Amino acid sequence: MTIDLRSDTVTRPTAAMREVMLRAEVGDDVFGDDPTVKALQTRLADALGFEAALFMPTGTQSNLCALLAHCQRGDEYIVGQLAHTYRYEGGGAAVLGSIQPQPLAQAADGTMALADIAAAIKPDDPHFARTRLLCLENTWNGHPMPQAWLQAATDLARQHGLAAHLDGARVFNAAAHLAGSGGDVWAAAREIVRPFDSVSVCLSKGLGAPVGSVLCGSAALIKQAHRVRKMVGGGMRQVGVLAAAGLHALDHHVNRLADDHALAQRLASGLQGVPGISVRSAQTNIVFVDVADGRGADLLAHLAGQGILATGLIGLRFVTHLDVDAAGIDRTVAAVREFFAAPASAALTASAVSRAPY
Ligand SMILES: *Cc1c(COP(=O)(O)O)cnc(C)c1O
């Protein structure tokens, strides 16, 4: 059995999830006729404290619709240099919205200096783009963003008349960490998103749905995002079959995120002390492992040869999720230890990755 730790996006819908998808009541959602989509939207908007929500096929489209709803042509948004919306979404806001990004350097914890944010907000002057929005991300590299900083940064944005959007692809992972064992994950999630005008949440990652994100915001913002979603081809029809998966995920997979976090801890502690690697501590479901002497590619190949998949090169990334268990993590730990116990071999190269049996 393959142990796929490349991402939490690789989960397959559970039997119970497939069952609710099969039975979902549907209608044409472009006509507003799909009751299951409406139920999902209302459910998440209410639970997170927003007026309205919109079901989206992907997190990328959800962020894009948010950016285009907040900003007009010639406007600007402030964003981290390494943030997903800036770096990993094809430059969509600029390409499709004529929105200029103003990327800022980030510290290792994902934060930007408040002074840098303040300095990047342009005065009302025809020389400048109009700075309209601050866009943040949570979790960051598997860590929940510091809540006090989120509050301070969004306060600063608000003082300057900017709106604030949260790319909360894994916001429930952040919430599960903050809630702690036995804590109320939903209350923690509400607390995290409170300072924001909008939030995008992925259902297709740790929550285990096959597809889908939800954008939450004010009724006016969601109305505008709805227009943009149609424009970029995201108007879907009997999509209640997918919304049903999302509802099931909210009912059954939010409180179990702590299990993924415990598995990440198990992996991190299992790898502690292995010479040649250093493990960056895991607070949620992502473990980064720095590999010395350029042996990252060979390690990946060694793992792939045993049906264990991860990503990265110098910094390897292992992501836990619904479809991995403690036995899989223990096998991974053993395989990594075995690799570093053997002397470096010239025969095993990165090309072995493509010949791996998966
Ligand atoms: C995955 C992810 C997205 C985009 O989601 P897709 O569904 O893959 O388009 C956006 N932001 C962050 C932080 C993500 O991890």
GROMACS .gro file of N, CA and C in nm, residues 49-132:
model
  252
   49GLY      N    1  -1.933   3.313   1.108
   49GLY     CA    2  -1.972   3.450   1.143
   49GLY      C    3  -1.975   3.547   1.026
   50PHE      N    4  -2.010   3.497   0.907
   50PHE     CA    5  -2.024   3.585   0.791
   50PHE      C    6  -2.169   3.586   0.741
   51GLU      N    7  -2.202   3.690   0.664
   51GLU     CA    8  -2.339   3.701   0.612
   51GLU      C    9  -2.369   3.598   0.504
   52ALA      N   10  -2.267   3.571   0.420
   52ALA     CA   11  -2.293   3.488   0.303
   52ALA      C   12  -2.169   3.409   0.265
   53ALA      N   13  -2.189   3.312   0.176
   53ALA     CA   14  -2.078   3.229   0.130
   53ALA      C   15  -2.107   3.181  -0.011
   54LEU      N   16  -2.004   3.136  -0.078
   54LEU     CA   17  -2.016   3.089  -0.216
   54LEU      C   18  -1.928   2.967  -0.236
   55PHE      N   19  -1.989   2.862  -0.290
   55PHE     CA   20  -1.915   2.737  -0.317
   55PHE      C   21  -1.831   2.756  -0.442
   56MET      N   22  -1.709   2.713  -0.437
   56MET     CA   23  -1.614   2.731  -0.546
   56MET      C   24  -1.550   2.597  -0.582
   57PRO      N   25  -1.514   2.580  -0.710
   57PRO     CA   26  -1.448   2.454  -0.746
   57PRO      C   27  -1.310   2.436  -0.683
   58THR      N   28  -1.235   2.546  -0.668
   58THR     CA   29  -1.099   2.535  -0.615
   58THR      C   30  -1.067   2.653  -0.522
   59GLY      N   31  -0.962   2.636  -0.445
   59GLY     CA   32  -0.915   2.745  -0.360
   59GLY      C   33  -0.858   2.859  -0.443
   60THR      N   34  -0.796   2.825  -0.552
   60THR     CA   35  -0.740   2.928  -0.640
   60THR      C   36  -0.851   3.018  -0.693
   61GLN      N   37  -0.960   2.955  -0.739
   61GLN     CA   38  -1.070   3.037  -0.790
   61GLN      C   39  -1.137   3.117  -0.678
   62SER      N   40  -1.142   3.059  -0.561
   62SER     CA   41  -1.203   3.126  -0.448
   62SER      C   42  -1.124   3.253  -0.412
   63ASN      N   43  -0.990   3.239  -0.403
   63ASN     CA   44  -0.906   3.357  -0.377
   63ASN      C   45  -0.917   3.458  -0.490
   64LEU      N   46  -0.918   3.410  -0.613
   64LEU     CA   47  -0.927   3.500  -0.729
   64LEU      C   48  -1.057   3.581  -0.724
   65CYS      N   49  -1.166   3.511  -0.697
   65CYS     CA   50  -1.296   3.581  -0.690
   65CYS      C   51  -1.296   3.682  -0.576
   66ALA      N   52  -1.232   3.647  -0.464
   66ALA     CA   53  -1.224   3.741  -0.352
   66ALA      C   54  -1.144   3.864  -0.391
   67LEU      N   55  -1.029   3.843  -0.452
   67LEU     CA   56  -0.943   3.956  -0.490
   67LEU      C   57  -1.015   4.046  -0.590
   68LEU      N   58  -1.081   3.984  -0.687
   68LEU     CA   59  -1.152   4.064  -0.788
   68LEU      C   60  -1.278   4.130  -0.732
   69ALA      N   61  -1.332   4.072  -0.626
   69ALA     CA   62  -1.449   4.135  -0.564
   69ALA      C   63  -1.407   4.253  -0.477
   70HIS      N   64  -1.292   4.241  -0.411
   70HIS     CA   65  -1.243   4.349  -0.325
   70HIS      C   66  -1.183   4.464  -0.406
   71CYS      N   67  -1.118   4.432  -0.517
   71CYS     CA   68  -1.037   4.531  -0.590
   71CYS      C   69  -1.089   4.552  -0.732
   72GLN      N   70  -1.068   4.671  -0.782
   72GLN     CA   71  -1.100   4.704  -0.922
   72GLN      C   72  -0.969   4.713  -1.000
   73ARG      N   73  -0.979   4.727  -1.132
   73ARG     CA   74  -0.860   4.750  -1.215
   73ARG      C   75  -0.782   4.868  -1.159
   74GLY      N   76  -0.651   4.854  -1.152
   74GLY     CA   77  -0.569   4.965  -1.105
   74GLY      C   78  -0.558   4.974  -0.954
   75ASP      N   79  -0.629   4.884  -0.885
   75ASP     CA   80  -0.612   4.876  -0.740
   75ASP      C   81  -0.493   4.785  -0.709
   76GLU      N   82  -0.461   4.781  -0.583
   76GLU     CA   83  -0.342   4.706  -0.539
   76GLU      C   84  -0.375   4.626  -0.415
   77TYR      N   85  -0.314   4.508  -0.403
   77TYR     CA   86  -0.328   4.435  -0.278
   77TYR      C   87  -0.189   4.403  -0.220
   78ILE      N   88  -0.182   4.408  -0.089
   78ILE     CA   89  -0.057   4.381  -0.018
   78ILE      C   90  -0.058   4.235   0.025
   79VAL      N   91   0.053   4.167  -0.001
   79VAL     CA   92   0.055   4.022   0.015
   79VAL      C   93   0.199   3.978   0.045
   80GLY      N   94   0.213   3.865   0.110
   80GLY     CA   95   0.347   3.812   0.139
   80GLY      C   96   0.415   3.765   0.011
   81GLN      N   97   0.545   3.785   0.008
   81GLN     CA   98   0.629   3.747  -0.106
   81GLN      C   99   0.613   3.599  -0.142
   82LEU      N  100   0.589   3.515  -0.043
   82LEU     CA  101   0.578   3.370  -0.067
   82LEU      C  102   0.434   3.320  -0.054
   83ALA      N  103   0.340   3.413  -0.046
   83ALA     CA  104   0.200   3.373  -0.024
   83ALA      C  105   0.144   3.301  -0.147
   84HIS      N  106   0.053   3.210  -0.120
   84HIS     CA  107  -0.006   3.130  -0.228
   84HIS      C  108  -0.072   3.219  -0.334
   85THR      N  109  -0.148   3.319  -0.291
   85THR     CA  110  -0.222   3.400  -0.390
   85THR      C  111  -0.126   3.476  -0.481
   86TYR      N  112  -0.010   3.510  -0.430
   86TYR     CA  113   0.086   3.585  -0.511
   86TYR      C  114   0.171   3.493  -0.596
   87ARG      N  115   0.219   3.383  -0.535
   87ARG     CA  116   0.324   3.305  -0.597
   87ARG      C  117   0.273   3.181  -0.672
   88TYR      N  118   0.163   3.125  -0.625
   88TYR     CA  119   0.125   2.992  -0.675
   88TYR      C  120  -0.011   2.990  -0.745
   89GLU      N  121  -0.061   3.105  -0.785
   89GLU     CA  122  -0.193   3.106  -0.849
   89GLU      C  123  -0.186   3.171  -0.987
   90GLY      N  124  -0.070   3.155  -1.052
   90GLY     CA  125  -0.056   3.198  -1.191
   90GLY      C  126  -0.068   3.349  -1.209
   91GLY      N  127  -0.053   3.422  -1.101
   91GLY     CA  128  -0.065   3.568  -1.113
   91GLY      C  129  -0.205   3.611  -1.153
   92GLY      N  130  -0.306   3.529  -1.118
   92GLY     CA  131  -0.442   3.551  -1.165
   92GLY      C  132  -0.499   3.690  -1.137
   93ALA      N  133  -0.469   3.743  -1.018
   93ALA     CA  134  -0.525   3.874  -0.984
   93ALA      C  135  -0.475   3.979  -1.082
   94ALA      N  136  -0.346   3.971  -1.118
   94ALA     CA  137  -0.290   4.066  -1.214
   94ALA      C  138  -0.337   4.036  -1.356
   95VAL      N  139  -0.334   3.909  -1.393
   95VAL     CA  140  -0.368   3.870  -1.531
   95VAL      C  141  -0.515   3.899  -1.560
   96LEU      N  142  -0.602   3.857  -1.469
   96LEU     CA  143  -0.745   3.862  -1.498
   96LEU      C  144  -0.814   3.984  -1.436
   97GLY      N  145  -0.753   4.042  -1.334
   97GLY     CA  146  -0.819   4.152  -1.264
   97GLY      C  147  -0.749   4.285  -1.278
   98SER      N  148  -0.631   4.286  -1.343
   98SER     CA  149  -0.551   4.409  -1.349
   98SER      C  150  -0.530   4.468  -1.209
   99ILE      N  151  -0.514   4.377  -1.114
   99ILE     CA  152  -0.486   4.417  -0.976
   99ILE      C  153  -0.336   4.401  -0.954
  100GLN      N  154  -0.274   4.509  -0.911
  100GLN     CA  155  -0.128   4.504  -0.890
  100GLN      C  156  -0.097   4.445  -0.753
  101PRO      N  157  -0.017   4.339  -0.748
  101PRO     CA  158   0.025   4.291  -0.617
  101PRO      C  159   0.137   4.378  -0.563
  102GLN      N  160   0.137   4.398  -0.432
  102GLN     CA  161   0.251   4.462  -0.364
  102GLN      C  162   0.305   4.359  -0.266
  103PRO      N  163   0.396   4.273  -0.315
  103PRO     CA  164   0.448   4.169  -0.226
  103PRO      C  165   0.546   4.226  -0.124
  104LEU      N  166   0.544   4.170  -0.002
  104LEU     CA  167   0.635   4.213   0.104
  104LEU      C  168   0.710   4.092   0.160
  105ALA      N  169   0.832   4.118   0.205
  105ALA     CA  170   0.912   4.011   0.265
  105ALA      C  171   0.843   3.959   0.391
  106GLN      N  172   0.857   3.828   0.412
  106GLN     CA  173   0.796   3.764   0.529
  106GLN      C  174   0.904   3.704   0.618
  107ALA      N  175   0.878   3.707   0.748
  107ALA     CA  176   0.964   3.634   0.841
  107ALA      C  177   0.934   3.485   0.828
  108ALA      N  178   1.016   3.403   0.893
  108ALA     CA  179   0.998   3.258   0.883
  108ALA      C  180   0.858   3.214   0.928
  109ASP      N  181   0.798   3.288   1.020
  109ASP     CA  182   0.664   3.250   1.066
  109ASP      C  183   0.553   3.303   0.976
  110GLY      N  184   0.592   3.363   0.863
  110GLY     CA  185   0.492   3.409   0.767
  110GLY      C  186   0.448   3.553   0.788
  111THR      N  187   0.486   3.610   0.902
  111THR     CA  188   0.442   3.748   0.929
  111THR      C  189   0.522   3.848   0.846
  112MET      N  190   0.462   3.964   0.826
  112MET     CA  191   0.532   4.076   0.763
  112MET      C  192   0.543   4.185   0.869
  113ALA      N  193   0.650   4.264   0.862
  113ALA     CA  194   0.666   4.372   0.961
  113ALA      C  195   0.552   4.473   0.942
  114LEU      N  196   0.491   4.511   1.053
  114LEU     CA  197   0.380   4.608   1.043
  114LEU      C  198   0.429   4.738   0.978
  115ALA      N  199   0.553   4.776   1.006
  115ALA     CA  200   0.609   4.899   0.947
  115ALA      C  201   0.618   4.884   0.794
  116ASP      N  202   0.650   4.764   0.748
  116ASP     CA  203   0.657   4.741   0.602
  116ASP      C  204   0.517   4.752   0.540
  117ILE      N  205   0.419   4.698   0.610
  117ILE     CA  206   0.282   4.707   0.558
  117ILE      C  207   0.241   4.854   0.551
  118ALA      N  208   0.265   4.926   0.660
  118ALA     CA  209   0.227   5.068   0.664
  118ALA      C  210   0.296   5.145   0.552
  119ALA      N  211   0.425   5.115   0.531
  119ALA     CA  212   0.502   5.188   0.429
  119ALA      C  213   0.455   5.154   0.288
  120ALA      N  214   0.395   5.036   0.271
  120ALA     CA  215   0.353   4.994   0.137
  120ALA      C  216   0.216   5.050   0.098
  121ILE      N  217   0.143   5.103   0.196
  121ILE     CA  218   0.011   5.158   0.165
  121ILE      C  219   0.030   5.295   0.099
  122LYS      N  220  -0.015   5.306  -0.024
  122LYS     CA  221   0.014   5.426  -0.103
  122LYS      C  222  -0.080   5.541  -0.067
  123PRO      N  223  -0.028   5.663  -0.068
  123PRO     CA  224  -0.117   5.778  -0.049
  123PRO      C  225  -0.208   5.798  -0.171
  124ASP      N  226  -0.314   5.872  -0.149
  124ASP     CA  227  -0.409   5.900  -0.258
  124ASP      C  228  -0.345   6.003  -0.351
  125ASP      N  229  -0.284   5.955  -0.456
  125ASP     CA  230  -0.202   6.038  -0.544
  125ASP      C  231  -0.205   5.967  -0.679
  126PRO      N  232  -0.223   6.041  -0.787
  126PRO     CA  233  -0.234   5.975  -0.919
  126PRO      C  234  -0.110   5.897  -0.962
  127HIS      N  235   0.003   5.915  -0.893
  127HIS     CA  236   0.121   5.836  -0.927
  127HIS      C  237   0.103   5.690  -0.891
  128PHE      N  238   0.018   5.663  -0.794
  128PHE     CA  239   0.015   5.530  -0.733
  128PHE      C  240  -0.111   5.452  -0.767
  129ALA      N  241  -0.094   5.321  -0.762
  129ALA     CA  242  -0.213   5.235  -0.760
  129ALA      C  243  -0.286   5.261  -0.628
  130ARG      N  244  -0.417   5.231  -0.627
  130ARG     CA  245  -0.495   5.248  -0.504
  130ARG      C  246  -0.481   5.123  -0.419
  131THR      N  247  -0.422   5.136  -0.302
  131THR     CA  248  -0.405   5.020  -0.214
  131THR      C  249  -0.539   4.990  -0.147
  132ARG      N  250  -0.591   4.870  -0.171
  132ARG     CA  251  -0.728   4.839  -0.128
  132ARG      C  252  -0.738   4.726  -0.027
   0.00000   0.00000   0.00000
